[in-house]
């Protein structure tokens, strides 16, 4: 008998049953009133999750499309931007900016560490006033499992009068992000992460400052033109081109669930799961890549033990237990494995994953006490539930 699939990736993530079935709803025309109502409910639900009064645009593309749009809609050729690079996704954001002819100043941070706002300020200080037009940051660096806190960076963006563009692809709806309060001008996320929806939608919040910057921005844009999307939505609750309607049906259900659970509870749930995973990895005798203080609440990177390769670990977990984990990229390739724990990941999914990991590691010759990791996670869940 094949085990039930346990998808422990940092996206795509498992979809709650009711929402998944909503994806099979009968098709409607994208200029019909039903679709306008669907989009409106989705946008209102997203404003709650983004914690914003700003416009939230629904684009039919993955998160990378929104990151590209965040640049093409607010900046111009030759503009200087400061890119906070804490891993592979920070690098990607910087690369997109370079491809569009921007002058990218990188603030490189060792992989596994978070950005220090003091270093950001030193960098900003070293330029003429107004020279840096935007700061690009990755809220949750998925490749390492590190959180970069946007609040102090938002303050700096105000002080030095530049935009703050945030890649929140693997954080939004899993880790707190107060878009308005923290001064984020553009926040980008994708549907297939903590929003527990199939891939296909990119959700982007855009501040008044960002919309003002749009007016002078000279980079090419059409499909991902934020103003076209805003105007069409403002006029008719529609999108300029055909949206991924089936994905919208799923997202609407998910957003209803999130509202019902309450954002605070959603974040708390992610924190508890993170604590369980981190303590269990330590109890097994594995080494975590990052310190507790900067640890992501949606993905955890664990160093591969000596003599155990990522591909062997991954294929054993998949073939024997139908449990899916992933590796990492760039300088961490072959050095860590990552467990995604965002969105619709239950305590039982976590316990099954830890059990499977213990079985596989034992089979591969790693010395551990069977059940040690499991017990550590059980203890977290047991105590949290009764506290
Ligand atoms: C932080 C971050 N940024 C960007 C992306 C790219 O998103 P997408 O695959 O939706 O284009 C990912 C995907 O894992 C991510 O984790």
Coordinates of N, CA, C and O in Angstrom, one line a residue, residues 39 42-44 46-47 50 52 54-61 66 69-70 73-74 185-191 195 201-207 210-211 214 223-234 238-240 243 248 251:
X39 N -13.8 38.2 -7.7 CA -12.6 39.0 -7.6 C -12.7 40.0 -6.4 O -11.7 40.1 -5.6
X42 N -12.2 38.2 -3.2 CA -10.7 37.8 -3.0 C -9.9 39.0 -2.6 O -9.1 38.9 -1.7
X43 N -10.1 40.1 -3.3 CA -9.3 41.3 -3.0 C -9.5 41.8 -1.6 O -8.6 42.1 -0.8
X44 N -10.8 41.8 -1.2 CA -11.1 42.2 0.2 C -10.4 41.2 1.2 O -9.8 41.7 2.2
X46 N -7.8 39.5 0.7 CA -6.3 39.7 0.6 C -5.9 41.0 1.4 O -4.9 41.0 2.1
X47 N -6.7 42.0 1.4 CA -6.4 43.2 2.2 C -6.3 42.9 3.6 O -5.4 43.4 4.3
X50 N -2.9 41.0 3.9 CA -1.7 41.9 3.7 C -1.7 43.0 4.8 O -0.7 43.8 4.9
X52 N -3.5 45.8 4.9 CA -3.3 47.0 4.2 C -4.7 47.6 3.7 O -5.7 46.9 3.5
X54 N -4.0 49.6 1.1 CA -3.6 49.9 -0.3 C -4.3 49.0 -1.3 O -5.0 48.1 -0.9
X55 N -4.1 49.4 -2.6 CA -4.6 48.5 -3.6 C -3.9 47.1 -3.5 O -2.7 47.1 -3.3
X56 N -4.7 46.1 -3.7 CA -4.1 44.7 -3.9 C -4.4 44.2 -5.3 O -5.6 44.1 -5.6
X57 N -3.4 44.0 -6.1 CA -3.7 43.5 -7.5 C -3.6 42.0 -7.6 O -2.7 41.4 -6.9
X58 N -4.4 41.5 -8.4 CA -4.4 40.0 -8.6 C -3.9 39.8 -10.0 O -4.5 40.2 -11.0
X59 N -2.7 39.3 -10.1 CA -2.1 39.0 -11.4 C -2.0 37.5 -11.7 O -1.9 36.7 -10.8
X60 N -2.2 37.2 -13.0 CA -2.1 35.8 -13.3 C -0.7 35.4 -13.8 O -0.4 35.6 -15.0
X61 N 0.1 35.1 -12.8 CA 1.5 34.7 -13.1 C 2.0 34.1 -11.7 O 1.3 34.2 -10.7
X66 N 5.4 39.1 -10.3 CA 5.1 40.2 -9.5 C 6.4 41.0 -9.1 O 6.4 42.2 -9.0
X69 N 7.4 42.9 -11.9 CA 6.4 44.1 -12.0 C 6.7 45.1 -11.0 O 6.6 46.3 -11.2
X70 N 7.2 44.7 -9.8 CA 7.5 45.7 -8.8 C 8.6 46.7 -9.2 O 8.6 47.8 -8.8
X73 N 7.3 48.8 -12.7 CA 6.3 49.8 -12.5 C 6.7 50.9 -11.6 O 5.9 51.9 -11.4
X74 N 7.8 50.8 -10.9 CA 8.2 51.9 -10.0 C 9.5 52.6 -10.3 O 9.8 53.6 -9.7
X185 N 6.1 49.5 0.4 CA 5.4 50.1 -0.8 C 4.9 49.1 -1.7 O 3.8 49.3 -2.3
X186 N 5.6 48.1 -2.0 CA 5.1 47.0 -2.8 C 5.4 45.7 -2.1 O 6.5 45.5 -1.6
X187 N 4.4 44.9 -1.9 CA 4.6 43.5 -1.3 C 4.1 42.5 -2.3 O 2.9 42.6 -2.8
X188 N 4.9 41.5 -2.6 CA 4.6 40.5 -3.6 C 4.5 39.1 -3.0 O 5.4 38.7 -2.2
X189 N 3.4 38.4 -3.3 CA 3.4 37.0 -2.9 C 2.7 36.1 -4.0 O 2.2 36.7 -4.9
X190 N 2.8 34.8 -3.8 CA 2.3 33.9 -4.8 C 1.2 33.0 -4.1 O 1.2 32.8 -2.9
X191 N 0.3 32.5 -4.9 CA -0.8 31.7 -4.4 C -0.4 30.4 -3.8 O -1.1 29.9 -2.9
X195 N -0.7 30.7 1.2 CA -2.1 30.9 0.8 C -2.7 29.6 0.4 O -3.9 29.7 0.0
X201 N -1.4 32.4 -9.4 CA -1.8 33.8 -9.1 C -0.6 34.5 -8.3 O 0.0 33.8 -7.5
X202 N -0.5 35.8 -8.6 CA 0.5 36.6 -7.9 C -0.3 37.7 -7.3 O -1.1 38.4 -8.0
X203 N -0.1 38.0 -6.0 CA -0.9 39.0 -5.3 C 0.1 40.1 -4.9 O 1.1 39.8 -4.3
X204 N -0.3 41.3 -5.2 CA 0.7 42.4 -5.0 C 0.0 43.7 -4.4 O -1.0 44.1 -4.9
X205 N 0.5 44.1 -3.3 CA -0.1 45.4 -2.7 C 0.8 46.5 -3.2 O 2.1 46.4 -3.3
X206 N 0.2 47.7 -3.5 CA 0.9 48.8 -4.0 C 0.5 50.1 -3.3 O -0.7 50.4 -3.2
X207 N 1.4 50.8 -2.7 CA 1.1 52.0 -1.9 C 0.9 53.2 -2.8 O 1.2 53.2 -4.0
X210 N 4.2 54.2 -4.3 CA 4.6 53.4 -5.4 C 3.8 53.8 -6.7 O 4.3 53.9 -7.8
X211 N 2.5 54.1 -6.5 CA 1.7 54.6 -7.6 C 2.2 55.9 -8.2 O 2.2 56.2 -9.4
X214 N 5.2 55.2 -10.2 CA 4.7 54.7 -11.5 C 4.7 55.8 -12.6 O 5.1 55.5 -13.7
X223 N 1.7 43.5 -19.9 CA 0.9 42.4 -19.2 C 1.0 42.7 -17.7 O 0.0 42.5 -17.0
X224 N 2.1 43.1 -17.2 CA 2.3 43.3 -15.7 C 2.2 44.8 -15.4 O 2.9 45.2 -14.5
X225 N 1.5 45.5 -16.1 CA 1.3 47.0 -15.8 C 0.4 47.1 -14.7 O -0.8 46.8 -14.8
X226 N 0.9 47.6 -13.6 CA 0.1 47.7 -12.3 C -1.1 48.7 -12.5 O -2.1 48.6 -11.9
X227 N -0.8 49.8 -13.2 CA -1.8 50.8 -13.4 C -3.0 50.3 -14.2 O -4.2 50.6 -13.9
X228 N -2.7 49.6 -15.2 CA -3.8 49.0 -16.0 C -4.6 48.0 -15.1 O -5.9 48.0 -15.2
X229 N -3.9 47.3 -14.3 CA -4.7 46.3 -13.4 C -5.5 47.1 -12.4 O -6.7 46.8 -12.1
X230 N -4.9 48.2 -11.8 CA -5.6 49.0 -10.8 C -6.9 49.6 -11.5 O -8.0 49.6 -10.9
X231 N -6.7 50.3 -12.7 CA -7.8 51.0 -13.3 C -8.9 50.1 -13.6 O -10.1 50.4 -13.4
X232 N -8.6 48.9 -14.1 CA -9.6 48.0 -14.5 C -10.4 47.5 -13.3 O -11.6 47.3 -13.3
X233 N -9.7 47.3 -12.2 CA -10.3 46.8 -11.0 C -11.2 48.0 -10.4 O -12.3 47.8 -10.0
X234 N -10.6 49.2 -10.4 CA -11.4 50.3 -9.8 C -12.7 50.5 -10.6 O -13.7 50.9 -10.0
X238 N -12.6 44.1 -12.3 CA -12.2 43.1 -13.3 C -10.6 43.2 -13.5 O -10.0 44.1 -12.9
X239 N -10.1 42.3 -14.3 CA -8.7 42.3 -14.6 C -8.5 42.6 -16.1 O -9.4 42.3 -16.8
X240 N -7.4 43.2 -16.5 CA -7.3 43.6 -17.9 C -7.3 42.4 -18.8 O -7.8 42.5 -19.9
X243 N -8.3 36.2 -16.0 CA -7.6 35.7 -14.8 C -7.7 34.2 -14.7 O -8.6 33.6 -15.4
X248 N -8.9 31.3 -8.6 CA -9.6 32.3 -7.7 C -10.6 31.7 -6.9 O -10.8 32.1 -5.7
X251 N -8.8 30.2 -4.0 CA -8.3 31.3 -3.1 C -9.4 31.9 -2.2 O -9.2 32.2 -1.1

